[in-house]
mmCIF file of C-alpha atoms in Angstrom:
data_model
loop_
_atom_site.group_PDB
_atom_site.id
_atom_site.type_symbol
_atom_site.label_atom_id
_atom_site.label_comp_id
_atom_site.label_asym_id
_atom_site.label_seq_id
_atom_site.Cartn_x
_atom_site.Cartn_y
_atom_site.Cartn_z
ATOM 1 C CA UNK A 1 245.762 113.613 118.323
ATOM 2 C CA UNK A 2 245.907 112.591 122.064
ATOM 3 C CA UNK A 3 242.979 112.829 124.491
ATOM 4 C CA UNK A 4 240.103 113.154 122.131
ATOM 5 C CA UNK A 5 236.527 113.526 123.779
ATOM 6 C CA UNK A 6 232.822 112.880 123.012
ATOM 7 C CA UNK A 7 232.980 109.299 121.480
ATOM 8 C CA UNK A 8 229.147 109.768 121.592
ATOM 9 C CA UNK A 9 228.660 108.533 118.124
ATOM 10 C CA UNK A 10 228.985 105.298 116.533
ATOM 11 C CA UNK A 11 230.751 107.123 113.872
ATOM 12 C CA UNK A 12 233.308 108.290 115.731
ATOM 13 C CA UNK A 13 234.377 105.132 117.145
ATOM 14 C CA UNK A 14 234.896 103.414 113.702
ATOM 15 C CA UNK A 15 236.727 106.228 112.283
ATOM 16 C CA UNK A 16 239.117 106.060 115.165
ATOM 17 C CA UNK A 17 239.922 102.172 115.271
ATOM 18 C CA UNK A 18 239.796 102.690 111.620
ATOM 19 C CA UNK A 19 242.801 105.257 111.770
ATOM 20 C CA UNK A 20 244.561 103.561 114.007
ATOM 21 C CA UNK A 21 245.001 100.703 111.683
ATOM 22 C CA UNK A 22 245.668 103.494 109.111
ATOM 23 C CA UNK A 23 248.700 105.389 110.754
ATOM 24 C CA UNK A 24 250.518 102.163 112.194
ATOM 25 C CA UNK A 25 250.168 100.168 108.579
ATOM 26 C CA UNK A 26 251.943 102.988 107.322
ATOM 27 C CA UNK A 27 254.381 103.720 109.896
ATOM 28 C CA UNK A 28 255.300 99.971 109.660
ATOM 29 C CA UNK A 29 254.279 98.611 112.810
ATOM 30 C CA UNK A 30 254.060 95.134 113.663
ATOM 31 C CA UNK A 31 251.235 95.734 116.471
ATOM 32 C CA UNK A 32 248.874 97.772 118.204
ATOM 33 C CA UNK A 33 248.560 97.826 121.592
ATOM 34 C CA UNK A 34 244.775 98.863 123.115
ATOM 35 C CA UNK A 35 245.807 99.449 126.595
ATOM 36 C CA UNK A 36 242.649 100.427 129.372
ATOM 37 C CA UNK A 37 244.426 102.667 132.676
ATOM 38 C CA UNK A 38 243.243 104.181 135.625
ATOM 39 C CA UNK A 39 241.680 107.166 133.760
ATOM 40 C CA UNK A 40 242.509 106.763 129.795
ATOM 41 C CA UNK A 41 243.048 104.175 126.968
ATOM 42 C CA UNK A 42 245.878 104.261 125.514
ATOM 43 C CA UNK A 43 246.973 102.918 122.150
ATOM 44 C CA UNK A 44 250.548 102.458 121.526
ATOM 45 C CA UNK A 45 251.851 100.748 118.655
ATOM 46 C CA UNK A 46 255.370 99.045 117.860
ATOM 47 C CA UNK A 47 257.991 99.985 115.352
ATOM 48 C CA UNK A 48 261.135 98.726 114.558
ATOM 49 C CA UNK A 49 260.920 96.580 118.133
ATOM 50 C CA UNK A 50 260.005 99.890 120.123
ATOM 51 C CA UNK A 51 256.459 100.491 121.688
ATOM 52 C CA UNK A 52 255.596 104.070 120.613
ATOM 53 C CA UNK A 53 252.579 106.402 121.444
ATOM 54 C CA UNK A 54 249.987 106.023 119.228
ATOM 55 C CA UNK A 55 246.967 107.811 120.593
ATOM 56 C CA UNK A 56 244.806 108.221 124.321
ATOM 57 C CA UNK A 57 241.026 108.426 124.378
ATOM 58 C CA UNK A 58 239.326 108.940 127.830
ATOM 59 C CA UNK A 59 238.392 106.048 129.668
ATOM 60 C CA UNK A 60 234.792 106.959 128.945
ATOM 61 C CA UNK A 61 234.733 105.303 125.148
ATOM 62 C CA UNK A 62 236.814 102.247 126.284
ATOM 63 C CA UNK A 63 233.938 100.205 126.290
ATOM 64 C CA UNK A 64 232.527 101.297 123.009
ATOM 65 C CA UNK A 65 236.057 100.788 121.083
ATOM 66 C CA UNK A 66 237.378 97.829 122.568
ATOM 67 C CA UNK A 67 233.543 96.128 121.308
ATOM 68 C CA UNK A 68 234.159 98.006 118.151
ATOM 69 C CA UNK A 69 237.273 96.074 118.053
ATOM 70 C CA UNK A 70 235.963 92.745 118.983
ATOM 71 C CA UNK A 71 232.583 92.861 116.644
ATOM 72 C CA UNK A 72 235.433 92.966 113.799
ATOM 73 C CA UNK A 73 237.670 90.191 114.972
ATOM 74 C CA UNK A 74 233.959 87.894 115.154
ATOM 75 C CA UNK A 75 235.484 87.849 119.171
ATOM 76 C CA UNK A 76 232.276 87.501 121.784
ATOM 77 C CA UNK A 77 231.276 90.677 123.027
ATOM 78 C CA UNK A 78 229.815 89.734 126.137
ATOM 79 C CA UNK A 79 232.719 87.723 127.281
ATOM 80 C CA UNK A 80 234.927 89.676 129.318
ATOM 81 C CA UNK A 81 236.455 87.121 131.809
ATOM 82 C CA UNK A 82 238.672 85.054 129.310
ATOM 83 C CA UNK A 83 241.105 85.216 126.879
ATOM 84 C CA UNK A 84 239.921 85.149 122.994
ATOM 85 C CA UNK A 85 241.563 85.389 119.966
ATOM 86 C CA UNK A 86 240.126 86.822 116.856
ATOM 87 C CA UNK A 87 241.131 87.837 113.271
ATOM 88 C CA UNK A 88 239.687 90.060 110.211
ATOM 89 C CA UNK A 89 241.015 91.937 106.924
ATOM 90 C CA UNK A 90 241.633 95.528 107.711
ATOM 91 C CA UNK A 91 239.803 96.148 103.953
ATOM 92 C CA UNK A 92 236.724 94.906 104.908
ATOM 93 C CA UNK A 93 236.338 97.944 107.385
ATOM 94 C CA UNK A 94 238.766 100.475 105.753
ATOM 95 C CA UNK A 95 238.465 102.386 101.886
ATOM 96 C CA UNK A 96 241.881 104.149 102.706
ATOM 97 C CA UNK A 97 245.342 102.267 101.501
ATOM 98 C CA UNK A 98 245.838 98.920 103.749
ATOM 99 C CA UNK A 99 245.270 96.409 100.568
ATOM 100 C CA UNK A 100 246.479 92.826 101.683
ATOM 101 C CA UNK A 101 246.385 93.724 105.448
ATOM 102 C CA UNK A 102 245.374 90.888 107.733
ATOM 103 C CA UNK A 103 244.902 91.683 111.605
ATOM 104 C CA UNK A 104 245.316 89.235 114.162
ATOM 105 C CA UNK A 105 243.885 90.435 117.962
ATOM 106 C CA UNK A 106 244.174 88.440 121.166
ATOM 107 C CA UNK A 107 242.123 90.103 124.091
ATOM 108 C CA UNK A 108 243.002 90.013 127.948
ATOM 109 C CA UNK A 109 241.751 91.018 131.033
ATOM 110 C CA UNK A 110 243.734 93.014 133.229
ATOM 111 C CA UNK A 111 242.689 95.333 136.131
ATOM 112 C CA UNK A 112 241.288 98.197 134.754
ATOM 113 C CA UNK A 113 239.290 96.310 131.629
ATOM 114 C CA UNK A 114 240.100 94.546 128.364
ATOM 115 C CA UNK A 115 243.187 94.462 126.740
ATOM 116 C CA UNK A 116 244.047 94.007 122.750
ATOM 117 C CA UNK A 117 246.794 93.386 120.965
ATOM 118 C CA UNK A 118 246.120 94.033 117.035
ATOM 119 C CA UNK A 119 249.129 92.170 114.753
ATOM 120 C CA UNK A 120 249.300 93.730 111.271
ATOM 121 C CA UNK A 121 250.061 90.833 108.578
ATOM 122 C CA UNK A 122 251.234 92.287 105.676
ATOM 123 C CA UNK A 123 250.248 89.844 103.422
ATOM 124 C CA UNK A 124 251.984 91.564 99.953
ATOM 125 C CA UNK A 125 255.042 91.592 101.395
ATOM 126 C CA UNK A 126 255.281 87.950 102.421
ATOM 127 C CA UNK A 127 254.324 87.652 98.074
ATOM 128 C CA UNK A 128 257.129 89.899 96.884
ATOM 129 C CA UNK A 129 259.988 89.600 99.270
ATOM 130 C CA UNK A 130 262.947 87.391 98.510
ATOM 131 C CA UNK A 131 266.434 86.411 100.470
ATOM 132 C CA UNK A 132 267.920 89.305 98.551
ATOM 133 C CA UNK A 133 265.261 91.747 100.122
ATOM 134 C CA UNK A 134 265.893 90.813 103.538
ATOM 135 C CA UNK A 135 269.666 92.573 104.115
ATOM 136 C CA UNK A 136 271.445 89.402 104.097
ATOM 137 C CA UNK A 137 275.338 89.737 103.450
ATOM 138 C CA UNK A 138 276.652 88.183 100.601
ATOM 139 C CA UNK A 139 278.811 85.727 102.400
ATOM 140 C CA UNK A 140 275.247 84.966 104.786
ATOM 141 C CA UNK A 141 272.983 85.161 102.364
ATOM 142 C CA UNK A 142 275.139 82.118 100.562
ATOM 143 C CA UNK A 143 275.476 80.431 103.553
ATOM 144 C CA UNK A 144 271.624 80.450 104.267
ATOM 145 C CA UNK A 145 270.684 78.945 101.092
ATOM 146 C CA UNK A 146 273.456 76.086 101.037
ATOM 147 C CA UNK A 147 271.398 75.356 104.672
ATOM 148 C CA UNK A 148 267.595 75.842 103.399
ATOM 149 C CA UNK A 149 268.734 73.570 99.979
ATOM 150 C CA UNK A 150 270.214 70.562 102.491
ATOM 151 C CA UNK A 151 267.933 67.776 102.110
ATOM 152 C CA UNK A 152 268.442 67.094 105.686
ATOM 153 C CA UNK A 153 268.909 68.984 109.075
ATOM 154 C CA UNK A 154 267.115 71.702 110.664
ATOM 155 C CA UNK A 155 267.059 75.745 110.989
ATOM 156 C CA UNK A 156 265.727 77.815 113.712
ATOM 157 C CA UNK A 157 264.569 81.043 113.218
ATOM 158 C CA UNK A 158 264.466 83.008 116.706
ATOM 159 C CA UNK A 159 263.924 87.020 117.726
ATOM 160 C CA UNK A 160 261.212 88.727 118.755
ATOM 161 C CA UNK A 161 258.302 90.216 117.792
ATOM 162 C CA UNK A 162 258.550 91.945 114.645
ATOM 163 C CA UNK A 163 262.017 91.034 113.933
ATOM 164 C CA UNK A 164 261.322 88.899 110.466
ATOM 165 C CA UNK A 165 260.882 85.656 111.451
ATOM 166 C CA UNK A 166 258.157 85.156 109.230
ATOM 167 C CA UNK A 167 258.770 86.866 106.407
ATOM 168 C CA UNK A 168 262.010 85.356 106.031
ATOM 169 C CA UNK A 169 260.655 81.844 106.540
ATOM 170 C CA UNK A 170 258.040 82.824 103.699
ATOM 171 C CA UNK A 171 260.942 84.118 101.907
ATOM 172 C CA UNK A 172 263.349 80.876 102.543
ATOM 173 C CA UNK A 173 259.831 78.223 101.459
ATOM 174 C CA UNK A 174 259.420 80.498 98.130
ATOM 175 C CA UNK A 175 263.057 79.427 97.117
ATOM 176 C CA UNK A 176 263.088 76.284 97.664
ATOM 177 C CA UNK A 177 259.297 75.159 96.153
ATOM 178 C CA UNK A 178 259.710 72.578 93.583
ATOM 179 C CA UNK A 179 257.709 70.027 91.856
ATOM 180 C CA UNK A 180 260.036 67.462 93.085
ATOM 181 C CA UNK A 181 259.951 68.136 96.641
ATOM 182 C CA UNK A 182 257.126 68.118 99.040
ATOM 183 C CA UNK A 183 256.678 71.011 101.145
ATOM 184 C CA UNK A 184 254.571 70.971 104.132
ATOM 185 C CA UNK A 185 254.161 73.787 107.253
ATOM 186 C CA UNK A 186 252.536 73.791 110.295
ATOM 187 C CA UNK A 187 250.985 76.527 111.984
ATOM 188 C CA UNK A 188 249.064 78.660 114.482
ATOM 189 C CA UNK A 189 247.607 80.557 112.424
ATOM 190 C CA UNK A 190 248.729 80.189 108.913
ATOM 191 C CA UNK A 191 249.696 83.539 107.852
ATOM 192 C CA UNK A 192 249.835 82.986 103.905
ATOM 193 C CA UNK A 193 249.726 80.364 101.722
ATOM 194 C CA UNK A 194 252.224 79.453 98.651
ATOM 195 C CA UNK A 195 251.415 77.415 95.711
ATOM 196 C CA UNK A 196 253.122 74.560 96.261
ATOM 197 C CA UNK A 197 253.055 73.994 99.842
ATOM 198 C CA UNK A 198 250.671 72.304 101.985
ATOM 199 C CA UNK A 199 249.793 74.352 104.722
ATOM 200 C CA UNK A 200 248.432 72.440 108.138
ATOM 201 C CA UNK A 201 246.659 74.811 110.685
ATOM 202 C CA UNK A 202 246.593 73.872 114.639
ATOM 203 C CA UNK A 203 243.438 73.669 115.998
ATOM 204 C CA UNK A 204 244.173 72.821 120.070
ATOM 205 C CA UNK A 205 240.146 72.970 120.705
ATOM 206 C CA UNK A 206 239.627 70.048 118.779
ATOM 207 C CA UNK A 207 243.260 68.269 119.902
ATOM 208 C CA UNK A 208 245.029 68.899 116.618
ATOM 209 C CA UNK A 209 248.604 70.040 117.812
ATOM 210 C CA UNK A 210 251.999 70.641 116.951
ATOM 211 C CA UNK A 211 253.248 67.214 117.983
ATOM 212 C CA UNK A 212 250.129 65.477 117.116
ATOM 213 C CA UNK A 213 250.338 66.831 112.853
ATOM 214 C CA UNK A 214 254.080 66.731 112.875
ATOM 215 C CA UNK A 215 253.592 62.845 113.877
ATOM 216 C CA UNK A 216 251.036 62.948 110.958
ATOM 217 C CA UNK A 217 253.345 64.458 108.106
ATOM 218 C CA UNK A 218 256.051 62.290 108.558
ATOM 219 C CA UNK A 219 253.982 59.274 107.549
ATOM 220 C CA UNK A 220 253.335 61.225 104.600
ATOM 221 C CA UNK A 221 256.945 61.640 103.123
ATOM 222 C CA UNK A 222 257.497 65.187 103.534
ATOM 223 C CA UNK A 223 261.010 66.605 101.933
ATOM 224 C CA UNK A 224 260.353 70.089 103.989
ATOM 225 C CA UNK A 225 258.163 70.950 107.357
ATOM 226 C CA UNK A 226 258.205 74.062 108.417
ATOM 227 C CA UNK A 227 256.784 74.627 112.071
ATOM 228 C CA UNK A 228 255.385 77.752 113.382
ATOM 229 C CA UNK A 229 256.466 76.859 116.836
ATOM 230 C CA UNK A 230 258.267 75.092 118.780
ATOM 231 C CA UNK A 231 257.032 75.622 122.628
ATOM 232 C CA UNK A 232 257.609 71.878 124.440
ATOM 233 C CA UNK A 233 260.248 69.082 124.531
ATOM 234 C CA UNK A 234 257.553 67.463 121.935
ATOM 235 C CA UNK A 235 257.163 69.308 119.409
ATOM 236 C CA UNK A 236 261.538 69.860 119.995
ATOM 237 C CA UNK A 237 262.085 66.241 119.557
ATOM 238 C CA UNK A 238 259.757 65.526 116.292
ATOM 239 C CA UNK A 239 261.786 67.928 114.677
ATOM 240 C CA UNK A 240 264.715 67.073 115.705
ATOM 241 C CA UNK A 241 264.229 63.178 114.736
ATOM 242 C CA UNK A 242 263.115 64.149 111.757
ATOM 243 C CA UNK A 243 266.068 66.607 110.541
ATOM 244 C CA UNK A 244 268.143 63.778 111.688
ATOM 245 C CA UNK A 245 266.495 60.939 109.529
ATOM 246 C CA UNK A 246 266.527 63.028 105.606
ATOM 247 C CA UNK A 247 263.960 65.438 106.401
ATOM 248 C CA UNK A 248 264.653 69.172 106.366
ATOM 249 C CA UNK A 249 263.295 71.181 109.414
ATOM 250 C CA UNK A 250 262.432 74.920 109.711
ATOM 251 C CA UNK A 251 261.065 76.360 113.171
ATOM 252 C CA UNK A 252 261.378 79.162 115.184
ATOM 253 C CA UNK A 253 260.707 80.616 118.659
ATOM 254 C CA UNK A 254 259.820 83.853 119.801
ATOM 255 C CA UNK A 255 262.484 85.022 121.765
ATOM 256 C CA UNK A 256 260.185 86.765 124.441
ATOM 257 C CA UNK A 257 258.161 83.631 124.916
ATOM 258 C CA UNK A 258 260.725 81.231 124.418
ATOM 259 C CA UNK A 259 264.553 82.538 125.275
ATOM 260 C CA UNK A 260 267.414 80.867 123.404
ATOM 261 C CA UNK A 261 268.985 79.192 125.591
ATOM 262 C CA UNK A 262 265.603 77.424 126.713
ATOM 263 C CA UNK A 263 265.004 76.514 122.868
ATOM 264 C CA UNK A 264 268.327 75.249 122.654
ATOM 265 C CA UNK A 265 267.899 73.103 125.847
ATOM 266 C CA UNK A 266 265.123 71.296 124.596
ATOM 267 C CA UNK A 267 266.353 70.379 121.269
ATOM 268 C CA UNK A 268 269.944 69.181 123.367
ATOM 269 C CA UNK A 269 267.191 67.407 125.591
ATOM 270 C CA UNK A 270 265.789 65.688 122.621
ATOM 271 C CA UNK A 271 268.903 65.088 120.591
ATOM 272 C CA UNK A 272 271.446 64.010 122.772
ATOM 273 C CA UNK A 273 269.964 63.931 126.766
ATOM 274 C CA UNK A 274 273.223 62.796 128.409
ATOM 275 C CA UNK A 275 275.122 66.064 126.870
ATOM 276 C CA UNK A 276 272.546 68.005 129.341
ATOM 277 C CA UNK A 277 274.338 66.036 132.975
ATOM 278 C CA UNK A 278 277.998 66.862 131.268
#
């Protein structure tokens, strides 16, 4: 299916961006990657951590499909200079099999146009997996729950994109939900909600950040905060304080953004600074 022509019709652009989000839902990709070149688009998507070929369109119907895309992440059209982010349910657009898929797109520009990154959330498998679906060991997968069932300390979840950060995060607050504790994430975006939990978006337009809601929560005698990020010393040293005074913790980093050794520096930084001139 590579180097189509004639994206003359409306049609025929739908269809495609439709089918895209078709073949890498069922191939079990984590993203798709609209790429604009010299003399082609090209869509790859990723799989088990690997970018792979997914299609190439002549550079012709870039325009037309990367708007497609945008009109059905509610991104601005005209806006071609900045960064946006956008988001929208792959059923709304689709009548073939992706029930429960939510796409999140971030465009980019780069030299030769737009950019877009499509991430497929697969919202009925954060419902139905559990820690025993996730190809934990038995001696790990005891070890993780004696950790997520402290009522203090913290766990970081780190790897990269696609690796099961989040569903096993989702899988871990599932456990764990209780009418005696109280639950609370926070997150950019919030990828599902659980009954039980109260879920806390970041909004940075408006000033509501990680640091600024995890200050919030604590006032609020949380038993469990999970946090979608941890990118600064801040947001590392909230967490920490509050795994070390009877809260319990969850976070995680993506490795490509935020290397381990960087993650762990900051927490070090924020639990014990003098360690760091040793």
């Amino acid at each position: 299916m590579n180097y189509r022509g004639g994206f003359q019709k409306e049609i025929d652009v739908v269809q495609t961006v439709n089918d895209w989000i078709y073949r890498a839902y069922h191939s079990n990709a984590s993203d798709i990657h609209v790429e604009p070149m010299r003399d082609k688009l090209q869509v790859r998507m990723r799989v088990d951590g690997e970018l792979e070929v997914l299609d190439s369109v002549p550079s012709e119907s870039a325009m037309a499909i990367l708007s497609r895309i945008k009109i059905m992440s509610g991104i601005d059209v005209n806006e071609r200079r900045k960064p946006q982010d956008g988001r929208f349910s792959a059923e709304d657009f689709s009548k073939k099999g992706v029930h429960g898929l939510d796409m999140r797109v971030n465009c980019n520009p780069t030299y030769y146009g737009e950019k877009i990154v499509l991430r497929l959330i697969d919202k009925t498998k954060l419902k139905k997996f559990s820690l025993t679906d996730l190809g934990f060991s038995d001696k790990n997968i005891d070890s993780y729950r004696q950790s997520i069932n402290s009522p203090y300390g913290m766990i970081l979840h780190v790897g990269p994109t696609g690796s099961g950060k989040t569903t096993t995060l989702y899988a871990a607050l599932r456990e764990i939900i209780k009418i005696t504790r109280n639950i609370n994430t926070v997150e950019d975006p919030i990828e599902y909600t659980l009954p039980g939990v109260c879920h806390t978006q970041v909004h940075h337009d408006i000033g509501l950040t990680f640091p600024l809601i995890l200050r919030a929560l604590l006032r609020q005698d949380p038993d469990v905060i999970m946090i979608g990020e941890i990118r600064d010393h801040e947001t590392a040293q909230i967490a920490v304080e509050a795994a070390m005074t009877g809260h319990s913790a969850h976070g995680y980093g993506r490795q490509r953004l935020l290397r381990r050794s960087r993650l762990a520096h900051r927490c070090l930084s924020a639990f014990c600074p003098k360690a760091l001139r040793l």
